[in-house]
XYZ file of C-alpha atoms in Angstrom:
545
model
C -7.332 31.496 36.262
C -5.160 28.513 35.306
C -4.353 29.789 31.804
C -4.807 33.562 31.961
C -1.087 34.371 32.249
C -0.176 32.042 29.387
C -2.809 33.634 27.135
C -1.742 37.135 28.184
C 1.789 36.351 26.931
C 0.312 35.110 23.649
C -1.654 38.339 23.228
C 1.534 40.343 23.827
C 3.271 38.258 21.118
C 0.499 39.305 18.721
C -0.306 37.745 15.350
C 3.276 37.910 13.976
C 5.315 36.217 16.733
C 4.812 32.532 17.542
C 3.204 31.398 19.813
C 0.816 34.329 19.623
C -2.832 35.152 19.010
C -4.843 36.725 16.180
C -8.137 37.797 17.803
C -9.852 38.038 21.166
C -13.597 37.880 21.868
C -14.847 39.904 24.850
C -17.760 38.822 27.107
C -20.173 40.890 24.949
C -19.213 38.759 21.914
C -17.224 41.492 20.106
C -14.320 40.102 18.035
C -11.263 42.350 18.332
C -8.314 41.993 15.980
C -4.914 42.133 17.686
C -2.477 44.723 16.321
C 0.747 46.370 17.500
C -1.280 49.384 18.646
C -3.833 47.606 20.861
C -2.249 44.348 22.079
C -0.803 45.714 25.361
C -4.079 47.405 26.226
C -6.057 44.203 25.539
C -3.549 42.070 27.505
C -4.189 44.282 30.567
C -7.991 44.092 30.074
C -7.967 40.274 29.690
C -10.181 38.639 32.309
C -12.028 35.379 32.981
C -14.803 34.975 30.391
C -12.793 36.326 27.439
C -11.913 34.027 24.510
C -8.470 34.178 22.906
C -8.036 32.871 19.344
C -4.455 31.684 19.789
C -1.997 30.057 17.402
C -1.948 26.256 17.162
C 0.370 24.462 19.609
C 1.930 20.987 19.558
C -0.627 18.382 20.611
C -3.764 20.296 19.546
C -6.423 18.136 17.875
C -7.247 19.068 14.271
C -9.269 17.479 11.468
C -7.410 16.789 8.237
C -9.186 16.111 4.949
C -8.343 15.459 1.306
C -10.940 15.672 -1.396
C -12.622 13.835 -2.992
C -13.938 12.462 0.319
C -14.969 9.009 -0.882
C -15.019 7.145 2.446
C -14.946 8.009 6.119
C -11.136 7.814 6.379
C -10.906 10.807 4.012
C -11.230 12.992 7.111
C -9.441 12.023 10.330
C -8.232 13.652 13.540
C -4.488 14.329 13.869
C -2.282 15.857 16.593
C -0.539 19.091 15.618
C 3.230 19.280 15.377
C 4.225 22.876 14.588
C 7.087 23.059 12.068
C 8.648 25.822 9.965
C 7.372 26.823 6.481
C 3.900 26.740 5.043
C 3.223 23.214 3.756
C 1.205 20.556 5.562
C 3.221 17.445 6.379
C 1.821 14.082 7.370
C 3.114 10.629 8.236
C 3.624 8.558 5.074
C 1.731 5.571 6.477
C -1.438 7.714 6.545
C -1.317 8.503 2.802
C -3.348 5.475 1.577
C -6.689 6.338 3.289
C -6.481 9.897 1.941
C -5.164 8.597 -1.413
C -2.589 11.388 -1.029
C 0.744 11.780 -2.764
C 3.199 14.657 -2.990
C 2.789 15.877 -6.566
C 0.830 19.007 -5.699
C -2.089 17.625 -3.649
C -4.008 20.176 -1.574
C -5.567 19.311 1.783
C -7.828 21.084 4.278
C -7.242 21.506 8.003
C -10.106 22.240 10.411
C -9.584 23.231 14.047
C -12.419 22.159 16.423
C -13.012 25.077 18.796
C -14.991 23.659 21.744
C -13.913 21.047 24.303
C -16.827 18.823 23.221
C -15.831 18.928 19.555
C -12.212 18.145 20.433
C -13.235 15.205 22.643
C -15.532 13.859 19.931
C -12.789 14.120 17.286
C -10.307 12.411 19.629
C -12.619 9.472 20.420
C -14.203 8.905 17.012
C -11.742 10.158 14.434
C -8.162 9.644 15.621
C -5.961 8.057 12.968
C -5.020 4.963 14.974
C -8.724 4.023 15.334
C -8.943 3.684 11.556
C -6.065 1.308 10.797
C -8.637 -1.313 9.736
C -10.853 -0.347 6.802
C -14.634 -0.790 7.102
C -14.617 -1.829 3.432
C -12.724 -5.133 3.657
C -11.762 -5.619 7.300
C -8.011 -5.301 6.692
C -5.442 -2.543 7.324
C -5.753 0.540 5.088
C -3.066 2.444 6.999
C 0.299 0.741 6.600
C 3.839 0.882 5.267
C 4.251 2.099 1.684
C 7.056 2.120 -0.888
C 10.347 2.806 0.992
C 8.924 1.256 4.181
C 8.449 -2.040 2.337
C 11.745 -1.991 0.391
C 13.551 -1.065 3.642
C 11.799 -3.864 5.543
C 13.008 -6.340 2.925
C 16.609 -5.043 3.016
C 16.524 -5.351 6.818
C 15.192 -8.906 7.055
C 16.357 -10.725 3.908
C 18.701 -13.695 4.216
C 22.281 -12.533 4.789
C 21.440 -9.059 6.188
C 23.688 -8.464 9.233
C 24.468 -5.302 11.215
C 27.219 -4.249 13.631
C 26.549 -3.165 17.219
C 26.959 0.504 16.246
C 24.433 0.159 13.401
C 21.937 -1.701 15.610
C 22.140 0.966 18.338
C 21.742 3.750 15.766
C 18.707 2.202 14.090
C 16.960 1.339 17.367
C 17.496 4.881 18.624
C 16.201 6.333 15.334
C 13.114 4.095 15.471
C 12.446 4.927 19.135
C 12.708 1.304 20.304
C 13.352 1.053 24.030
C 15.349 -2.077 24.933
C 17.182 -2.614 28.220
C 19.854 -4.765 26.562
C 20.537 -6.135 23.098
C 19.842 -9.824 22.414
C 22.804 -12.149 21.861
C 24.602 -11.498 18.551
C 23.808 -13.963 15.741
C 27.428 -14.341 14.685
C 30.948 -13.141 15.465
C 33.457 -12.655 12.638
C 37.046 -11.430 13.189
C 36.095 -10.385 16.704
C 33.173 -8.219 15.486
C 29.639 -9.030 16.697
C 26.821 -9.060 14.137
C 23.039 -9.108 14.589
C 20.722 -10.316 11.822
C 17.945 -8.021 10.576
C 15.432 -10.676 11.669
C 16.629 -10.406 15.288
C 16.282 -6.603 15.198
C 12.820 -6.789 13.601
C 11.760 -9.235 16.337
C 12.411 -6.550 18.991
C 9.373 -4.627 17.669
C 6.934 -7.545 17.894
C 4.688 -8.459 20.858
C 6.445 -11.185 22.824
C 3.682 -13.821 22.416
C 2.843 -13.207 18.738
C 2.742 -16.349 16.580
C 1.875 -16.257 12.870
C 3.033 -17.853 9.626
C 2.156 -17.256 5.980
C 3.525 -17.291 2.423
C 4.633 -13.806 1.430
C 4.847 -12.131 -1.991
C 8.355 -13.510 -2.596
C 7.094 -17.116 -2.630
C 6.396 -17.283 -6.374
C 7.666 -20.866 -6.591
C 5.554 -23.065 -4.232
C 8.308 -25.716 -4.040
C 10.588 -23.335 -2.063
C 7.925 -22.949 0.663
C 6.740 -26.574 0.847
C 9.515 -27.975 3.147
C 8.793 -25.445 5.918
C 5.013 -25.851 5.494
C 5.328 -29.648 5.822
C 7.485 -29.262 8.940
C 4.879 -26.997 10.597
C 2.057 -29.360 9.558
C 3.842 -32.345 11.105
C 5.149 -30.777 14.323
C 3.065 -27.568 14.801
C 5.743 -26.304 17.229
C 9.079 -27.255 15.612
C 12.317 -26.181 17.302
C 14.129 -23.015 16.194
C 16.965 -25.126 14.728
C 14.516 -27.166 12.628
C 12.889 -23.995 11.293
C 16.235 -22.345 10.465
C 17.312 -25.403 8.425
C 14.361 -25.003 6.019
C 13.964 -21.202 6.325
C 13.371 -19.269 3.106
C 12.728 -15.605 2.292
C 9.367 -16.592 0.770
C 7.782 -17.970 3.968
C 7.371 -15.890 7.127
C 7.334 -17.789 10.421
C 7.084 -15.853 13.692
C 6.856 -17.674 17.018
C 6.581 -15.956 20.385
C 7.599 -12.644 18.831
C 10.704 -14.019 17.051
C 11.023 -13.872 13.264
C 12.668 -17.215 12.445
C 12.058 -17.425 8.691
C 11.035 -15.138 5.820
C 11.722 -11.620 4.617
C 9.361 -8.754 5.382
C 7.397 -7.382 2.421
C 3.982 -5.807 1.704
C 2.226 -8.818 3.235
C 3.697 -7.978 6.662
C 2.540 -4.397 7.211
C 1.437 -2.997 3.833
C -2.045 -1.641 3.163
C -4.742 -4.259 2.387
C -2.289 -7.187 2.720
C -0.592 -6.490 6.076
C -1.055 -9.737 8.006
C 1.235 -8.941 10.969
C -0.268 -5.458 11.368
C -3.789 -6.927 11.090
C -3.172 -9.448 13.891
C -1.522 -6.838 16.146
C -4.500 -4.443 15.769
C -7.024 -7.153 16.636
C -5.170 -9.047 19.364
C -3.128 -6.276 21.027
C -5.188 -3.133 20.317
C -4.780 0.013 18.228
C -2.221 1.662 20.522
C 0.178 -1.298 20.197
C -0.429 -1.346 16.443
C 0.332 2.377 16.210
C 3.577 1.851 18.115
C 4.563 -1.099 15.886
C 3.815 0.784 12.660
C 5.658 3.874 13.895
C 8.769 1.922 14.856
C 8.858 -0.436 11.886
C 8.530 2.364 9.307
C 11.297 4.394 10.986
C 13.506 1.299 11.140
C 12.934 0.635 7.424
C 13.734 4.264 6.568
C 17.004 4.049 8.554
C 18.057 0.872 6.722
C 17.160 2.157 3.262
C 18.963 5.456 3.963
C 22.163 3.879 5.254
C 22.372 0.885 2.931
C 21.429 2.885 -0.183
C 18.556 2.071 -2.500
C 18.286 3.660 -5.906
C 17.050 2.835 -9.371
C 18.357 4.069 -12.708
C 18.088 3.171 -16.365
C 20.896 0.607 -16.070
C 18.643 -1.435 -13.761
C 16.970 -2.510 -17.012
C 20.228 -3.622 -18.712
C 19.985 -7.218 -19.932
C 22.977 -9.378 -20.979
C 23.277 -10.357 -24.651
C 22.096 -13.943 -24.059
C 18.874 -12.638 -22.444
C 18.241 -10.320 -25.405
C 18.877 -13.234 -27.801
C 16.401 -15.437 -25.869
C 13.757 -12.672 -26.007
C 14.299 -12.330 -29.786
C 13.758 -16.103 -30.107
C 10.514 -15.855 -28.108
C 9.286 -13.048 -30.409
C 10.148 -15.016 -33.575
C 8.438 -18.157 -32.238
C 5.302 -16.142 -31.393
C 5.206 -14.473 -34.817
C 5.612 -17.894 -36.488
C 2.711 -19.303 -34.449
C 0.542 -16.307 -35.408
C 1.444 -16.784 -39.087
C 0.499 -20.480 -38.874
C -2.856 -19.573 -37.277
C -3.556 -17.037 -40.062
C -2.727 -19.629 -42.739
C -4.974 -22.217 -41.054
C -7.767 -19.599 -40.993
C -7.300 -18.737 -44.681
C -7.172 -22.442 -45.677
C -10.331 -23.213 -43.710
C -8.440 -25.527 -41.312
C -9.120 -23.502 -38.143
C -11.654 -25.077 -35.763
C -14.045 -22.442 -34.345
C -14.237 -22.289 -30.531
C -17.709 -22.948 -29.027
C -19.909 -19.857 -29.337
C -17.402 -17.934 -31.496
C -17.125 -17.213 -35.219
C -13.978 -18.151 -37.136
C -12.747 -14.520 -37.009
C -13.304 -14.315 -33.223
C -11.573 -17.682 -32.754
C -8.548 -16.491 -34.743
C -8.339 -13.229 -32.765
C -8.621 -14.911 -29.363
C -5.969 -17.528 -30.280
C -3.589 -14.839 -31.584
C -4.119 -12.761 -28.390
C -3.328 -15.847 -26.269
C -0.098 -16.574 -28.210
C 1.138 -12.961 -28.003
C 0.206 -12.575 -24.345
C 2.146 -15.773 -23.524
C 5.135 -14.407 -25.486
C 5.186 -11.227 -23.395
C 4.926 -13.226 -20.150
C 7.793 -15.504 -21.212
C 9.949 -12.498 -22.170
C 9.197 -11.046 -18.731
C 10.302 -14.272 -17.023
C 13.602 -14.166 -18.960
C 14.176 -10.538 -17.901
C 13.271 -11.328 -14.278
C 15.632 -14.333 -14.198
C 18.620 -12.365 -15.526
C 17.991 -9.213 -13.439
C 17.755 -11.178 -10.154
C 16.837 -10.213 -6.582
C 19.815 -7.859 -6.147
C 18.263 -5.540 -8.728
C 16.478 -2.699 -6.945
C 13.690 -2.450 -9.531
C 12.981 -6.170 -9.105
C 13.020 -5.784 -5.294
C 10.367 -3.046 -5.549
C 8.126 -5.147 -7.801
C 8.527 -8.466 -5.952
C 8.059 -7.117 -2.424
C 4.981 -5.125 -3.479
C 6.644 -1.774 -2.674
C 5.954 -0.243 -6.105
C 4.962 -1.480 -9.548
C 4.643 -5.003 -10.863
C 6.820 -7.451 -12.789
C 4.796 -6.414 -15.867
C 6.302 -2.904 -15.601
C 9.815 -4.399 -15.595
C 8.877 -6.585 -18.586
C 7.777 -3.501 -20.504
C 10.892 -1.522 -19.537
C 13.472 -4.240 -20.161
C 12.011 -6.913 -22.484
C 9.049 -5.827 -24.630
C 5.709 -4.020 -24.523
C 3.755 -6.803 -26.208
C 0.275 -6.595 -27.734
C -1.608 -3.287 -27.473
C -5.344 -3.755 -27.122
C -8.594 -1.810 -27.129
C -11.496 -3.363 -25.175
C -9.622 -6.648 -24.978
C -9.200 -6.976 -28.762
C -6.233 -6.327 -31.038
C -6.198 -2.885 -32.681
C -8.676 -2.926 -35.559
C -9.720 0.671 -36.327
C -7.749 2.950 -38.642
C -7.548 3.002 -42.440
C -9.640 0.714 -44.663
C -8.547 -2.930 -44.187
C -5.508 -1.921 -42.120
C -4.738 0.054 -38.956
C -1.820 2.098 -40.345
C -0.762 2.908 -43.890
C 2.647 1.333 -43.200
C 1.190 -2.156 -43.687
C -0.462 -3.954 -46.614
C -4.294 -3.965 -46.719
C -5.714 -7.138 -45.165
C -2.506 -7.965 -43.220
C -3.574 -9.927 -40.114
C 0.008 -10.396 -38.823
C 1.154 -9.644 -35.284
C 3.028 -6.388 -35.988
C 0.332 -4.972 -38.306
C -2.240 -5.120 -35.509
C -0.335 -3.568 -32.621
C 2.225 -6.131 -31.393
C 5.210 -4.151 -30.058
C 8.482 -6.105 -29.960
C 10.575 -3.281 -28.461
C 10.891 -2.279 -24.798
C 10.823 1.252 -23.379
C 14.595 0.992 -22.980
C 15.304 -0.045 -26.584
C 12.810 2.547 -27.841
C 9.707 2.195 -30.022
C 9.635 2.540 -33.815
C 7.248 5.224 -35.221
C 4.593 2.599 -36.032
C 4.894 1.061 -32.567
C 4.671 4.486 -30.966
C 1.427 5.121 -32.834
C -0.029 1.760 -31.733
C 1.009 2.489 -28.163
C -0.785 5.860 -28.249
C -3.954 4.080 -29.417
C -3.777 1.569 -26.568
C -2.894 4.268 -24.025
C -5.833 6.468 -25.040
C -8.290 3.835 -23.843
C -6.856 4.163 -20.317
C -7.387 7.942 -20.285
C -10.958 7.751 -21.601
C -11.746 4.926 -19.186
C -10.467 6.921 -16.191
C -12.580 9.966 -17.070
C -15.742 7.932 -17.740
C -15.340 5.705 -14.668
C -14.903 8.684 -12.311
C -18.145 10.267 -13.542
C -20.093 7.001 -13.394
C -18.919 5.958 -9.923
C -19.452 9.501 -8.582
C -23.043 9.597 -9.801
C -23.697 6.087 -8.502
C -22.354 6.989 -5.049
C -24.571 10.061 -4.998
C -27.691 8.006 -5.807
C -26.763 5.410 -3.170
C -26.226 8.062 -0.487
C -29.555 9.725 -1.319
C -31.348 6.371 -1.165
C -29.724 5.109 2.048
C -29.050 8.311 4.000
C -31.822 7.854 6.583
C -31.461 4.123 7.244
C -29.899 3.071 10.526
C -29.006 -0.078 12.442
C -31.301 -0.382 15.452
C -30.439 -1.827 18.854
C -32.060 -5.157 17.892
C -29.691 -5.537 14.895
C -32.334 -4.713 12.267
C -31.924 -2.011 9.619
C -34.866 0.413 9.656
C -36.005 3.644 8.046
C -37.125 6.687 10.132
C -40.742 5.415 10.333
C -39.558 2.133 11.856
C -40.163 0.004 8.772
C -37.674 -2.893 8.620
C -35.421 -2.898 5.550
C -33.209 -5.822 6.658
C -33.783 -8.185 9.572
C -30.033 -8.372 10.183
C -27.565 -5.766 8.968
C -25.800 -7.157 5.886
C -27.709 -10.469 6.375
C -25.110 -11.589 8.948
C -24.971 -8.722 11.459
C -21.192 -8.414 11.092
C -19.395 -5.053 11.053
C -16.924 -5.404 8.128
C -14.314 -3.444 10.110
C -14.382 -6.094 12.846
C -14.535 -9.034 10.432
C -11.482 -11.008 9.297
C -11.511 -10.036 5.617
C -15.290 -10.600 5.506
C -15.366 -13.682 7.776
C -16.991 -13.345 11.217
C -14.059 -15.027 12.923
C -10.764 -16.530 11.758
C -11.467 -20.080 12.976
C -8.105 -21.429 11.762
C -6.235 -18.844 13.835
C -8.279 -19.552 16.982
C -7.620 -23.310 16.658
C -3.914 -22.726 15.880
C -3.407 -20.509 18.961
C -5.225 -22.989 21.213
C -3.219 -25.967 19.921
C 0.098 -24.138 20.332
C -0.764 -23.175 23.938
C -1.704 -26.793 24.734
C 1.444 -28.138 23.027
C 3.715 -25.698 24.890
C 2.141 -26.719 28.207
C 2.987 -30.303 27.229
């Protein structure tokens, strides 16, 4: 009786008008298709006991899946939000568990029909219950790409926002605050809030955590603040701000006092802040935090502008000259090694022949040359370069990708060795037979930006082919291995006494995993994070005096 009128309206809307219905099932179990000709008649006949197959409405529970389903988070329960057009849309933070991207992926949507199925999906499969992965006990759902770059732009040193901007971004992110905190500075009569202050509004008020983030590549920049915390445990805000650095995150009582936000804050696998919020404040609070922080990051990145083009890889002339020097030094070293080998002066490494020793020493020299060229490029491009921001914060790519775009590609290898197959005594016919030099065996001195020579392009294709073959072979091998594992383990279960048994009651393991710990509830494999427990206790005691 409570929903008969609503469903009658849906039947009258029919299959074409939303929200409508496609079929009805009468008490005898006959499935009747709704059409223009019969919908009014059926609407009048509708009575208690009939079933109406209606259109989906906002808030309905559905199961969403992307194949290949390799772990349990490949199918999760979502709430429907009906939108125009015919593509599925999902929150970006949920892409990692599905391994989904937007280059043509197809996904499946299943609609549980009974109340029991819907309740089961809601309790067991809702997205927020799967923020922590059962594989490594860390977050698998988290900020990706723009969320991380935006988080960095928001919280880096020197990021300030006007009152209008702060109100706009908090409204966009759905953050409910009764009043804004005090502004961090006033210039020419205009109030400014730092990004750190705004970020702090999203955190639980008693959250305390500190860690080195991805930006701390030079330990010396993080040591002063670490020493201060070691000495005082609860230093004052002024003391922290004096030694604050983007590379070290320090949050006390829900206030971000030092450090910029990057992948280590709320990214997948690394997200320390997200991890602590899930465990200490529950999944609902974690869902709220992730929702708000990703929207905040999107607002910042949209309004401040963040783009990357080919001129992001432009290096000044002195950087190019330094890279050329590095290449010449490396080629000289390789030549000296080859001469030592030919003159019988090369000492073989333990367990290796002379040839293997020569190859491994040459590989080491050329690999060091590429790394040094990368450091030069990184130094000259700097942290205002958007490509560098993406690599350093963990949003996308690595410094190696920037090295290859801006400085040089370096040595191409197959199975960890220099290129050795091709023509007799040489890889390509462009080189003399028996030439052991760097360039003859696949050392590429150009970058993607400067462009490869024909020989280099050929070497690069040889190195790149290994990746393609490897991907195809690995997929088949891991798929078959998973299948054998599932067949072998499918009827084992953990009993109420903590043992693992087969259906006949035979014990396979006395304690599940030898320690009885659910990986999802472990701290990255550890039963409990002892350091964190001690730290929280000490801080509480210190604050009480």
